[in-house]
Amino acid sequence: MQSFNYTGLPGRVIFGFGALDQVAEQIRLHGRRRALVLSTPQQIEDAKALAVRLGDLCVGVFGEAVMHTPVEVTDRAQSFAAEVGADCLVALGGGSTTGLGKAIALRTDLLQIVVPTTYAGSEATPILGETQGGLKTTQRGPKILPEVIIYDVDLTLGLPVDLSVTSGVNAIAHAVEGLYTQDANPIVSLIAEEGIRAIAGALPIIAADPQNREARSDALYGAWACGVVLGSVGMALHHKLCHTLGGTFDLPHAQTHTVILPHAVAYNAAAAPDAMARVARALGVADAAQGLYALALSLGAPTTLKALGMREQDLDRAADLASANPYWNPRAIERNAIRALLDDAYFGRPPAAPPPEVIHA
Ligand code: NAD
């Protein structure tokens, strides 16, 4: 075993069917009385229903969360929280809503209770990405990490199949990169492998039978595991590419992860053989990159950047941006190889076989 550093993240996790019932108890247990419920416009009815259930414990609903956490929305939400005298936040939704809660908490230190309804995993991380003036910046910090996560499997039964699949692969991406990151450690690697196994096993069942409670439970459990990995260790090329494609070219988050992952894994395969063996084992396949590509194809997920709205003439710039500021990756960042990777992802070719000799970072 190699030497490692490990810092555990604090937080309470409540998991189960009908767990939404426990939001009120958690508010009271933490000595709070005035919750502000957050959501996207698409989930505002669910947020209002939760507010009704909370009764006197809820002082308002703010339903304007959007992707990439724009600072203007956070400013409005923070003013509203002050106006209604909120003493805690209940974020009901996916990564966009969780992001808004984190952004308010960063500025106010209000207690966060997150009720996730996708598999993005943001609720388990001390990471916040915010956009201002078209620029996305990411930071980490203890105030950002939610104090309580309430996973209610029932809330995921209606997550549309296409979003379930892409969100699930987004979660798998956290675990895959956590297995080969510079600061990988044996405990987080166990969690990563378990997260991949749980989600990859559940997604085909969900695609065929979206109301399957056992598969929904497995997927949400896997999403938590993968979120823990993202929150605990650093990421590499795959997340950098997705951040660039989402931030600069406005591609959708989970779908971009789904298209890029097999190609990023193929790029790193020869430089991270142990991680690849663990990913392949968790997927039950012979080769990690090919297995991830086959999984996406079999689930009808997008496999081309073209279908996500990327323009072919922007691939050069994307390759430049993704190789501009050096960052750690198991295989050295080579601009031309990144450009080739993006080409494969643009056209949806199967991931490339690794070159016979790779340069290790
Ligand atoms: P999202 O939160 O944007 O949700 C996508 C859409 O699906 C929204 O309209 C939402 O209201 C709707 N939705 C969510 N759950 C639903 C359900 N159960 N049923 C029906 N509709 C539902 O998507 P996401 O992929 O969860 O989150 C993406 C965002 O999260 C990005 O901004 C990304 O950067 C961020 N993120 C951050 C971290 C982190 O650690 N900081 C991790 C992962 C993702």
PDB file of N, CA, C and O in Angstrom, residues 6 43 49 74 85-86 89 116 120 150-151 155 166 229-230 235 240 244-245 265-266 283 317-318 329-330 340 352:
ATOM      1  N   TYR A   6      -5.766  11.305   4.404  1.00  0.00           N
ATOM      2  CA  TYR A   6      -7.220  11.209   4.256  1.00  0.00           C
ATOM      3  C   TYR A   6      -7.897  12.109   5.283  1.00  0.00           C
ATOM      4  O   TYR A   6      -7.568  12.051   6.466  1.00  0.00           O
ATOM      5  N   GLN A  43     -39.385  22.546 -10.505  1.00  0.00           N
ATOM      6  CA  GLN A  43     -39.783  21.746  -9.330  1.00  0.00           C
ATOM      7  C   GLN A  43     -40.483  22.584  -8.263  1.00  0.00           C
ATOM      8  O   GLN A  43     -40.588  22.162  -7.103  1.00  0.00           O
ATOM      9  N   ALA A  49     -45.244  22.078  -2.030  1.00  0.00           N
ATOM     10  CA  ALA A  49     -45.859  20.973  -1.263  1.00  0.00           C
ATOM     11  C   ALA A  49     -45.031  20.686  -0.003  1.00  0.00           C
ATOM     12  O   ALA A  49     -45.589  20.438   1.078  1.00  0.00           O
ATOM     13  N   THR A  74     -28.181  34.139  -6.854  1.00  0.00           N
ATOM     14  CA  THR A  74     -27.803  33.989  -5.444  1.00  0.00           C
ATOM     15  C   THR A  74     -28.083  35.282  -4.686  1.00  0.00           C
ATOM     16  O   THR A  74     -28.593  35.251  -3.553  1.00  0.00           O
ATOM     17  N   GLY A  85     -36.333  36.263   7.180  1.00  0.00           N
ATOM     18  CA  GLY A  85     -35.707  35.858   8.443  1.00  0.00           C
ATOM     19  C   GLY A  85     -35.408  34.369   8.518  1.00  0.00           C
ATOM     20  O   GLY A  85     -35.552  33.747   9.575  1.00  0.00           O
ATOM     21  N   ALA A  86     -34.962  33.777   7.389  1.00  0.00           N
ATOM     22  CA  ALA A  86     -34.669  32.338   7.372  1.00  0.00           C
ATOM     23  C   ALA A  86     -33.502  32.007   8.303  1.00  0.00           C
ATOM     24  O   ALA A  86     -32.523  32.761   8.376  1.00  0.00           O
ATOM     25  N   LEU A  89     -31.743  26.443   5.325  1.00  0.00           N
ATOM     26  CA  LEU A  89     -32.122  26.269   3.920  1.00  0.00           C
ATOM     27  C   LEU A  89     -32.474  24.809   3.681  1.00  0.00           C
ATOM     28  O   LEU A  89     -31.775  23.916   4.186  1.00  0.00           O
ATOM     29  N   PRO A 116     -31.770  15.618  -2.335  1.00  0.00           N
ATOM     30  CA  PRO A 116     -31.393  15.477  -3.752  1.00  0.00           C
ATOM     31  C   PRO A 116     -32.431  14.692  -4.552  1.00  0.00           C
ATOM     32  O   PRO A 116     -32.993  13.722  -4.044  1.00  0.00           O
ATOM     33  N   ALA A 120     -26.416  13.745  -9.203  1.00  0.00           N
ATOM     34  CA  ALA A 120     -25.234  14.592  -9.433  1.00  0.00           C
ATOM     35  C   ALA A 120     -24.198  14.508  -8.307  1.00  0.00           C
ATOM     36  O   ALA A 120     -23.003  14.650  -8.550  1.00  0.00           O
ATOM     37  N   ILE A 150     -30.866  14.391   3.022  1.00  0.00           N
ATOM     38  CA  ILE A 150     -31.999  13.479   3.169  1.00  0.00           C
ATOM     39  C   ILE A 150     -32.306  12.893   1.793  1.00  0.00           C
ATOM     40  O   ILE A 150     -32.801  13.582   0.907  1.00  0.00           O
ATOM     41  N   TYR A 151     -31.942  11.621   1.612  1.00  0.00           N
ATOM     42  CA  TYR A 151     -32.188  10.942   0.341  1.00  0.00           C
ATOM     43  C   TYR A 151     -33.521  10.209   0.431  1.00  0.00           C
ATOM     44  O   TYR A 151     -33.629   9.210   1.158  1.00  0.00           O
ATOM     45  N   LEU A 155     -38.625  10.337  -4.327  1.00  0.00           N
ATOM     46  CA  LEU A 155     -38.533  11.562  -5.127  1.00  0.00           C
ATOM     47  C   LEU A 155     -37.808  11.346  -6.452  1.00  0.00           C
ATOM     48  O   LEU A 155     -37.848  12.198  -7.334  1.00  0.00           O
ATOM     49  N   THR A 166     -28.056  10.057 -17.797  1.00  0.00           N
ATOM     50  CA  THR A 166     -26.913  10.980 -17.885  1.00  0.00           C
ATOM     51  C   THR A 166     -26.448  11.406 -16.499  1.00  0.00           C
ATOM     52  O   THR A 166     -25.251  11.519 -16.237  1.00  0.00           O
ATOM     53  N   VAL A 229     -16.889  10.515  -3.083  1.00  0.00           N
ATOM     54  CA  VAL A 229     -15.584  10.461  -3.762  1.00  0.00           C
ATOM     55  C   VAL A 229     -15.221  11.850  -4.296  1.00  0.00           C
ATOM     56  O   VAL A 229     -14.123  12.367  -4.055  1.00  0.00           O
ATOM     57  N   LEU A 230     -16.175  12.476  -4.984  1.00  0.00           N
ATOM     58  CA  LEU A 230     -15.922  13.819  -5.536  1.00  0.00           C
ATOM     59  C   LEU A 230     -15.553  14.809  -4.433  1.00  0.00           C
ATOM     60  O   LEU A 230     -14.683  15.659  -4.617  1.00  0.00           O
ATOM     61  N   MET A 235      -9.968  15.642  -8.822  1.00  0.00           N
ATOM     62  CA  MET A 235     -10.374  15.079 -10.111  1.00  0.00           C
ATOM     63  C   MET A 235      -9.264  15.344 -11.141  1.00  0.00           C
ATOM     64  O   MET A 235      -8.223  15.891 -10.798  1.00  0.00           O
ATOM     65  N   LYS A 240     -11.987  18.351 -16.029  1.00  0.00           N
ATOM     66  CA  LYS A 240     -11.480  19.583 -16.656  1.00  0.00           C
ATOM     67  C   LYS A 240     -12.146  19.786 -18.031  1.00  0.00           C
ATOM     68  O   LYS A 240     -12.582  20.892 -18.376  1.00  0.00           O
ATOM     69  N   THR A 244     -14.744  22.802 -19.053  1.00  0.00           N
ATOM     70  CA  THR A 244     -14.478  23.687 -20.192  1.00  0.00           C
ATOM     71  C   THR A 244     -15.659  23.683 -21.163  1.00  0.00           C
ATOM     72  O   THR A 244     -16.121  24.741 -21.600  1.00  0.00           O
ATOM     73  N   LEU A 245     -16.147  22.492 -21.482  1.00  0.00           N
ATOM     74  CA  LEU A 245     -17.235  22.399 -22.470  1.00  0.00           C
ATOM     75  C   LEU A 245     -18.526  23.007 -21.923  1.00  0.00           C
ATOM     76  O   LEU A 245     -19.271  23.658 -22.660  1.00  0.00           O
ATOM     77  N   VAL A 265     -11.422   8.220 -20.219  1.00  0.00           N
ATOM     78  CA  VAL A 265     -10.909   6.982 -19.615  1.00  0.00           C
ATOM     79  C   VAL A 265      -9.928   6.300 -20.572  1.00  0.00           C
ATOM     80  O   VAL A 265      -8.858   5.832 -20.165  1.00  0.00           O
ATOM     81  N   ALA A 266     -10.256   6.271 -21.848  1.00  0.00           N
ATOM     82  CA  ALA A 266      -9.341   5.666 -22.832  1.00  0.00           C
ATOM     83  C   ALA A 266      -8.016   6.432 -22.858  1.00  0.00           C
ATOM     84  O   ALA A 266      -6.933   5.823 -22.932  1.00  0.00           O
ATOM     85  N   LEU A 283     -17.963  -2.590 -13.384  1.00  0.00           N
ATOM     86  CA  LEU A 283     -18.928  -2.619 -14.494  1.00  0.00           C
ATOM     87  C   LEU A 283     -19.223  -4.046 -14.953  1.00  0.00           C
ATOM     88  O   LEU A 283     -20.177  -4.278 -15.709  1.00  0.00           O
ATOM     89  N   ARG A 317     -10.427  25.245 -30.185  1.00  0.00           N
ATOM     90  CA  ARG A 317     -10.368  26.130 -29.029  1.00  0.00           C
ATOM     91  C   ARG A 317     -10.580  25.345 -27.728  1.00  0.00           C
ATOM     92  O   ARG A 317      -9.909  25.587 -26.715  1.00  0.00           O
ATOM     93  N   ALA A 318     -11.502  24.395 -27.776  1.00  0.00           N
ATOM     94  CA  ALA A 318     -11.741  23.568 -26.582  1.00  0.00           C
ATOM     95  C   ALA A 318     -10.473  22.799 -26.204  1.00  0.00           C
ATOM     96  O   ALA A 318     -10.111  22.713 -25.024  1.00  0.00           O
ATOM     97  N   ASN A 329      -2.769  14.925 -14.010  1.00  0.00           N
ATOM     98  CA  ASN A 329      -3.545  13.872 -14.682  1.00  0.00           C
ATOM     99  C   ASN A 329      -2.626  12.658 -14.764  1.00  0.00           C
ATOM    100  O   ASN A 329      -1.408  12.823 -14.890  1.00  0.00           O
ATOM    101  N   PRO A 330      -3.170  11.447 -14.687  1.00  0.00           N
ATOM    102  CA  PRO A 330      -2.258  10.298 -14.717  1.00  0.00           C
ATOM    103  C   PRO A 330      -1.367  10.273 -15.961  1.00  0.00           C
ATOM    104  O   PRO A 330      -0.200   9.877 -15.891  1.00  0.00           O
ATOM    105  N   ALA A 340      -7.647  15.031 -30.542  1.00  0.00           N
ATOM    106  CA  ALA A 340      -8.134  13.774 -31.139  1.00  0.00           C
ATOM    107  C   ALA A 340      -9.252  13.173 -30.285  1.00  0.00           C
ATOM    108  O   ALA A 340     -10.249  12.660 -30.815  1.00  0.00           O
ATOM    109  N   ALA A 352     -10.766   5.438 -28.347  1.00  0.00           N
ATOM    110  CA  ALA A 352      -9.547   4.953 -28.997  1.00  0.00           C
ATOM    111  C   ALA A 352      -8.823   3.962 -28.099  1.00  0.00           C
ATOM    112  O   ALA A 352      -8.869   4.079 -26.872  1.00  0.00           O
TER     113      ALA A 352
END
